[in-house]
Tab-separated table of C-alpha atoms and ligand atoms in Angstrom:
chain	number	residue	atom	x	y	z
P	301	UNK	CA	106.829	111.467	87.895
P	302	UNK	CA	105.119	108.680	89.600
P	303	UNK	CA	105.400	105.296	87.900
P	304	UNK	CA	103.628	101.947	89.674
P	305	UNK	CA	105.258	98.668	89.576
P	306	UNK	CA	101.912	96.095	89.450
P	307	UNK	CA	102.352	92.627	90.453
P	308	UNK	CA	100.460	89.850	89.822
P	309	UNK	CA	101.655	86.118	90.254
P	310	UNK	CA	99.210	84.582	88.405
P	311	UNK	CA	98.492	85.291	84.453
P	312	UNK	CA	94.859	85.816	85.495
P	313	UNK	CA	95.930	88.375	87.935
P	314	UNK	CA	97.334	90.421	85.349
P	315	UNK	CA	95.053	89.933	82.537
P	316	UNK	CA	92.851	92.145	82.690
P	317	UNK	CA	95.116	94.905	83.391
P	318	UNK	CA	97.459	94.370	80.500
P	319	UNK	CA	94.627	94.581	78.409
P	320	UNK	CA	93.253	97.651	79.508
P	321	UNK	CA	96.997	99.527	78.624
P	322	UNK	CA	97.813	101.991	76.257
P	323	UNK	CA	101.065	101.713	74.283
P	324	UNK	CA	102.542	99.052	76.003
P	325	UNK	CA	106.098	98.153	75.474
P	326	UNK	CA	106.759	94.476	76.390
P	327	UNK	CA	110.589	93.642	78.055
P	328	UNK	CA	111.345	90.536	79.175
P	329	UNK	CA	113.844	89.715	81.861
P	330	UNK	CA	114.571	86.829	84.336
P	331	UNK	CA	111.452	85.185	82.307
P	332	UNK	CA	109.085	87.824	83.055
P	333	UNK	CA	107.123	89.965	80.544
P	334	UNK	CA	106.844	93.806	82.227
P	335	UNK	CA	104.486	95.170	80.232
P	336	UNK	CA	105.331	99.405	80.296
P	337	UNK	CA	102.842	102.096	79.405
P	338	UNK	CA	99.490	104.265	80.509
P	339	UNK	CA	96.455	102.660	82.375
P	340	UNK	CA	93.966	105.133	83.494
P	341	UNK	CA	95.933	108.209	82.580
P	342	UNK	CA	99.199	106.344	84.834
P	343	UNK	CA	102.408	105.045	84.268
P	344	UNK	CA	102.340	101.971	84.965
P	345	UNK	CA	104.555	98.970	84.758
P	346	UNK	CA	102.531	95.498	84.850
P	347	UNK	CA	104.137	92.098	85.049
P	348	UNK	CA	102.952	88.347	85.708
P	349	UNK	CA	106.240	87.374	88.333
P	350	UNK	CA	105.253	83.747	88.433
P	351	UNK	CA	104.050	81.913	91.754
P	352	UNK	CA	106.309	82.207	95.242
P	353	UNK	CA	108.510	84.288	97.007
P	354	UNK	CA	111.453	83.640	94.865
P	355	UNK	CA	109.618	84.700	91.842
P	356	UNK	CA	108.413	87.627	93.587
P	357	UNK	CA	111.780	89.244	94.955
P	358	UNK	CA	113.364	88.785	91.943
P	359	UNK	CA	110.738	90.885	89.963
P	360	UNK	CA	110.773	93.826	92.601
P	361	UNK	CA	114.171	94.296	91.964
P	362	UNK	CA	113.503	94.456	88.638
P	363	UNK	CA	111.162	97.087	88.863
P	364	UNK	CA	112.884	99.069	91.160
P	365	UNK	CA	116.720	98.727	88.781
P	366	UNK	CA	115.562	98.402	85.289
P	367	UNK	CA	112.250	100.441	85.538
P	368	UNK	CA	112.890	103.595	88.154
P	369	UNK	CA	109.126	102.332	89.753
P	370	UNK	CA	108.129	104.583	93.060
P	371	UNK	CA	105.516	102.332	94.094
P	372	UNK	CA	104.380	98.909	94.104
P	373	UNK	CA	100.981	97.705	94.087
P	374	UNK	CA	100.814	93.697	94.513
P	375	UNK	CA	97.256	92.190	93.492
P	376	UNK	CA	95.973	88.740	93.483
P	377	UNK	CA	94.130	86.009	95.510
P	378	UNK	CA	94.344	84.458	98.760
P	379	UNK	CA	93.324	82.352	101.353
P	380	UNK	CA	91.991	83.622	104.622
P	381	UNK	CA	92.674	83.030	107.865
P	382	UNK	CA	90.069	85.497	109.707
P	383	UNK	CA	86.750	84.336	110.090
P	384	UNK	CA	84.903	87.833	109.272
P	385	UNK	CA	87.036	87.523	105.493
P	386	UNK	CA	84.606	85.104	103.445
P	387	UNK	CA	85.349	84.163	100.127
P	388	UNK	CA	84.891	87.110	97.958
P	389	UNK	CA	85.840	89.393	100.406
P	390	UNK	CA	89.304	91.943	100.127
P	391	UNK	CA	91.614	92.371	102.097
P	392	UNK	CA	94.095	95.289	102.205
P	393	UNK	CA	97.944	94.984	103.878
P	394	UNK	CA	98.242	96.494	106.686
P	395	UNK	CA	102.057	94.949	106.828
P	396	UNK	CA	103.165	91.578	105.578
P	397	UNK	CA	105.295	88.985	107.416
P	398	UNK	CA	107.020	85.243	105.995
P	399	UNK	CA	105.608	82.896	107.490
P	400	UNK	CA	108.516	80.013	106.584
P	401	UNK	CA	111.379	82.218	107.692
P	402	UNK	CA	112.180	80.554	110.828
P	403	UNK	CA	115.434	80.781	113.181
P	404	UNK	CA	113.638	79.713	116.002
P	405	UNK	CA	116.280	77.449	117.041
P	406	UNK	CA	118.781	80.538	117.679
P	407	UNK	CA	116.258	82.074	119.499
P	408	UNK	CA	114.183	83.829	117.193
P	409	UNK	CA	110.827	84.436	116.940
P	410	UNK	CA	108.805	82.369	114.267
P	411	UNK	CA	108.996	85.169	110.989
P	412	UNK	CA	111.701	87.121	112.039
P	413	UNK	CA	114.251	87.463	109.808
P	414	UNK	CA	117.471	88.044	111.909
P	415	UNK	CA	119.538	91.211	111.319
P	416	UNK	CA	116.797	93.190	109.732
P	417	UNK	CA	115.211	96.267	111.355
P	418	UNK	CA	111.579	94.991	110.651
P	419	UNK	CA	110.048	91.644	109.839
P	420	UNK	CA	106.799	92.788	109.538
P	421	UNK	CA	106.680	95.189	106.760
P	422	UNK	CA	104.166	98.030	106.922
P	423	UNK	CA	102.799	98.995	103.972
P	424	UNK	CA	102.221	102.523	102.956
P	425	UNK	CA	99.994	104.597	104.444
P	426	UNK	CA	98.628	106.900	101.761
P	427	UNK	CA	98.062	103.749	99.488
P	428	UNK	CA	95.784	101.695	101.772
P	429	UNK	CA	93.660	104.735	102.497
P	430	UNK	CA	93.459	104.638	98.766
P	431	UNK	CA	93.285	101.409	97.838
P	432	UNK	CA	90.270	101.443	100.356
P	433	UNK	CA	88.663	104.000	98.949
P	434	UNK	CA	88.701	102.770	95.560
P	435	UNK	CA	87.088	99.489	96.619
P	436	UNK	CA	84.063	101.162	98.314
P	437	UNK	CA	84.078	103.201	94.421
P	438	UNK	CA	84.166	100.363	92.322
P	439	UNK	CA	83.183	97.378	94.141
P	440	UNK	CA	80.505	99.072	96.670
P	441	UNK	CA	79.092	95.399	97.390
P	442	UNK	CA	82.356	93.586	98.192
P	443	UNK	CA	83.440	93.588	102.007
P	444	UNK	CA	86.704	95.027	102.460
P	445	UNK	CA	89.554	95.207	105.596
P	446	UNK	CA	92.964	95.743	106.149
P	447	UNK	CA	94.950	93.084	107.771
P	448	UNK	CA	98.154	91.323	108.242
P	449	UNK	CA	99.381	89.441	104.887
P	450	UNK	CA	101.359	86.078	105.723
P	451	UNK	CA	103.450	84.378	103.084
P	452	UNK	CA	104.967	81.326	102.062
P	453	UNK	CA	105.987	78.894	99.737
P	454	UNK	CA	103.189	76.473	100.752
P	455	UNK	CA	99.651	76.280	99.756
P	456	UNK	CA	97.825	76.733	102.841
P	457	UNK	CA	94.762	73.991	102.896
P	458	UNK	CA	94.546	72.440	106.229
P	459	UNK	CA	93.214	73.453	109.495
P	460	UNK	CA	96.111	72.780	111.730
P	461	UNK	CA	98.229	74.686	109.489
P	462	UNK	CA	95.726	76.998	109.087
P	463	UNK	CA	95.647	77.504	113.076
P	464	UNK	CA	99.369	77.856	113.371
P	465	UNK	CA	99.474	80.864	110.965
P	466	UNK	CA	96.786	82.593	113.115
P	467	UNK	CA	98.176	81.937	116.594
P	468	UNK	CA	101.997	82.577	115.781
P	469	UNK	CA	101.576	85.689	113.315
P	470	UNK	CA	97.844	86.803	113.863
P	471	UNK	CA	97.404	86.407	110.369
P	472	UNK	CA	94.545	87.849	108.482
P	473	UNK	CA	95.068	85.916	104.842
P	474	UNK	CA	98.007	83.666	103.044
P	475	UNK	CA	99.303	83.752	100.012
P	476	UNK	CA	102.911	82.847	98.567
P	477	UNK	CA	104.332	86.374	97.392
P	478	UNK	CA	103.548	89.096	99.157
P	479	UNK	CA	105.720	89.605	102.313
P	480	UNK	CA	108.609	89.017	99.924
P	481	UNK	CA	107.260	91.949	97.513
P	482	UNK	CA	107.199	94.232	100.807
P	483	UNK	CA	110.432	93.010	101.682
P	484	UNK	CA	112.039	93.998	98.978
P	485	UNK	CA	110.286	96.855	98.429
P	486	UNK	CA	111.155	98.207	102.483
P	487	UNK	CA	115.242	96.987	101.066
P	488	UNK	CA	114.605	99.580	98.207
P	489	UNK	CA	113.020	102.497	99.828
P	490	UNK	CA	109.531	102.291	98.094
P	491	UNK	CA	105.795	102.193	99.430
P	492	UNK	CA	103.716	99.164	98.828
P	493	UNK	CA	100.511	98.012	99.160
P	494	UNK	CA	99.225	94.725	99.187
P	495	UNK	CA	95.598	93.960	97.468
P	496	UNK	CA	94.122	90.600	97.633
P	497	UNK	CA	90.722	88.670	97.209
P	498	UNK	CA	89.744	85.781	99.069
P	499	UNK	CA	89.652	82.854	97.066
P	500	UNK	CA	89.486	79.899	99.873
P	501	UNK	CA	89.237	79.610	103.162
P	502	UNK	CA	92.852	78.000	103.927
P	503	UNK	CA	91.439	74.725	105.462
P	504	UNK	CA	90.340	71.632	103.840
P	505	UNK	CA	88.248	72.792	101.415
P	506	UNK	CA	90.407	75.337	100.090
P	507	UNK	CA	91.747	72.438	96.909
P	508	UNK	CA	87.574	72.659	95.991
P	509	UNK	CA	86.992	76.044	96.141
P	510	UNK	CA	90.655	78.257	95.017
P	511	UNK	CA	89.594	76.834	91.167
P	512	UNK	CA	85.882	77.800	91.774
P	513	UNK	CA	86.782	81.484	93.037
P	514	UNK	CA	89.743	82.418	91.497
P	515	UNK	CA	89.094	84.380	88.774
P	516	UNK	CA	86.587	86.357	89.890
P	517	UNK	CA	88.219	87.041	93.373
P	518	UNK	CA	90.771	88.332	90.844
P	519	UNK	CA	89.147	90.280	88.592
P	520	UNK	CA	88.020	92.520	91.373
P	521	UNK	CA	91.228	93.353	92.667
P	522	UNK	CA	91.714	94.563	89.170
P	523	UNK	CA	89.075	96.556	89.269
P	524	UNK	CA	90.048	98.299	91.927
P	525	UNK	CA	94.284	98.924	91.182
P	526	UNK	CA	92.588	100.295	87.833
P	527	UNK	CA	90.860	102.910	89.713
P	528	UNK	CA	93.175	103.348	92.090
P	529	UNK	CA	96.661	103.870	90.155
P	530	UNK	CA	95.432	107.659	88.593
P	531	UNK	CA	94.988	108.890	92.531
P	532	UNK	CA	98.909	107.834	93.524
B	1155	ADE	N1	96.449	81.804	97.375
B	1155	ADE	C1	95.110	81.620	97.357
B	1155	ADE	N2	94.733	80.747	98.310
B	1155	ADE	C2	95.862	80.375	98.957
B	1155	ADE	C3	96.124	79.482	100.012
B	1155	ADE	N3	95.147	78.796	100.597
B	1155	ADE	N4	97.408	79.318	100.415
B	1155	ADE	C4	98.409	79.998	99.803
B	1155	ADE	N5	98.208	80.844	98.789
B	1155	ADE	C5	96.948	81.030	98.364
C-alpha cells in the first residue's frame, strides 16, 4: 500500500496539513516531528524537516528507513527565476539540480555532482501530471508550470545572483531543499515531486516581499498535495 512522505521546511508549510490528519501518531527523530496517519482517505507521513539541504536529506532518509514511504511529495515556497512565474504563481518539478555543488575546478560542470549517474533529478512522471491536475481542481485561478527546481543553502535576493542561476542551470525557481529531497529520493529508488509557490521574485526585493507572500503562497500548495495524495 502506497504511503507519501510530505515535506515541508517551514512550520507554515506543514500546518495546515497536520491539521487536516486523522489519527496521527507523532515520532520524533533527528529533531523532526513525522506526523503518521490518514489525510484524504491516504497514508500519509507529514513532517516539518527544518530549512536547507542538510535538513532535508536527512529527513528523506528517514522516511524512506524508519517509515517504508513510496513517494515523496516536497511542498513549500520559492523564489523565481522565470519571468512568466509571478508571485503567487506554482510551479511544478520537472527535475531539480544544486545549485552550490560545484567541482568546477576538476573540470566539472557547475551542479554536477561527480560520480553520480544524474545531477539533475527528474521527478516522477505520473505525479506531476497529477500534481497538475489537482492545481487546475483546487486552485482554478492560480497560474501553474513545470520547471527546473534549483537549490541551495543561500537565500537568493539579488539580481546578479539571480542571473547566474538562470544562465548556468536554466533555472525556473530557488529554494534551499528540494534538489537534495530528489537526490535522495533518486539514491533510494522512490518518485518525487516537487510543489512550490512563488513567494519572491529572487532579486532585490525578494527580503520585502518573501514575509508579505509566504503564507499564502503556502497555503495553496497545501491545498493542492491535499487533493492530490488520494489519486497516488
Ligand atoms: N524560498 C523562497 N524564496 C526564496 C529565495 N529567494 N531564495 C531561496 N529560497 C527561497
Amino acid at each position: 500500500m502506497n504511503k507519501i512522505g510530505i515535506i515541508g521546511a517551514m512550520e507554515l508549510e506543514v500546518e495546515e496539513l497536520k491539521s487536516k490528519m486523522q489519527t496521527p501518531k507523532i515520532t520524533r527523530k533527528a529533531g523532526m516531528d513525522f506526523w503518521e496517519g490518514g489525510l484524504n482517505g491516504a497514508n500519509v507521513v507529514v513532517v516539518r524537516c527544518g530549512i536547507g539541504k542538510v535538513n532535508a536529506a536527512l529527513c528523506v532518509q528517514i522516511l524512506s528507513d524508519l517509515f517504508g514511504v513510496t513517494h515523496v511529495i516536497n511542498t513549500g515556497v520559492a523564489g523565481s527565476l522565470n519571468a512568466a512565474l509571478d508571485i503567487g504563481d506554482i510551479l511544478i518539478s520537472k527535475d531539480a539540480v544544486h545549485h552550490d555543488m560545484d567541482v568546477s575546478p576538476l573540470g566539472y560542470a557547475p551542479g554536477i555532482v561527480p560520480q553520480l549517474d544524474t545531477s539533475y533529478f527528474p521527478a516522477d512522471e505520473g505525479l506531476i501530471e497529477l500534481a497538475m491536475t489537482s492545481c487546475q481542481r483546487v486552485n482554478p485561478d492560480i497560474h501553474v508550470r513545470t520547471g527546473r527546481v534549483v537549490s541551495g543553502d543561500q537565500f537568493i535576493a539579488s539580481k546578479e545572483v539571480k542571473n547566474r542561476l538562470i544562465s548556468l542551470f536554466r533555472g525556473d525557481c530557488a529554494e534551499m531543499e528540494g534538489a537534495s529531497i530528489a537526490h535522495g529520493a533518486y539514491l533510494n529508488g522512490l518518485p518525487f515531486v516537487i510543489i512550490r509557490a512563488i513567494s519572491d521574485k529572487a532579486d532585490d526585493s525578494a527580503e520585502m516581499d518573501y514575509p508579505s507572500f509566504e503564507k499564502a503562497a503556502a497555503a495553496h500548495c497545501a491545498r493542492l498535495v491535499e487533493d492530490m495524495v488520494p489519486r497516488i
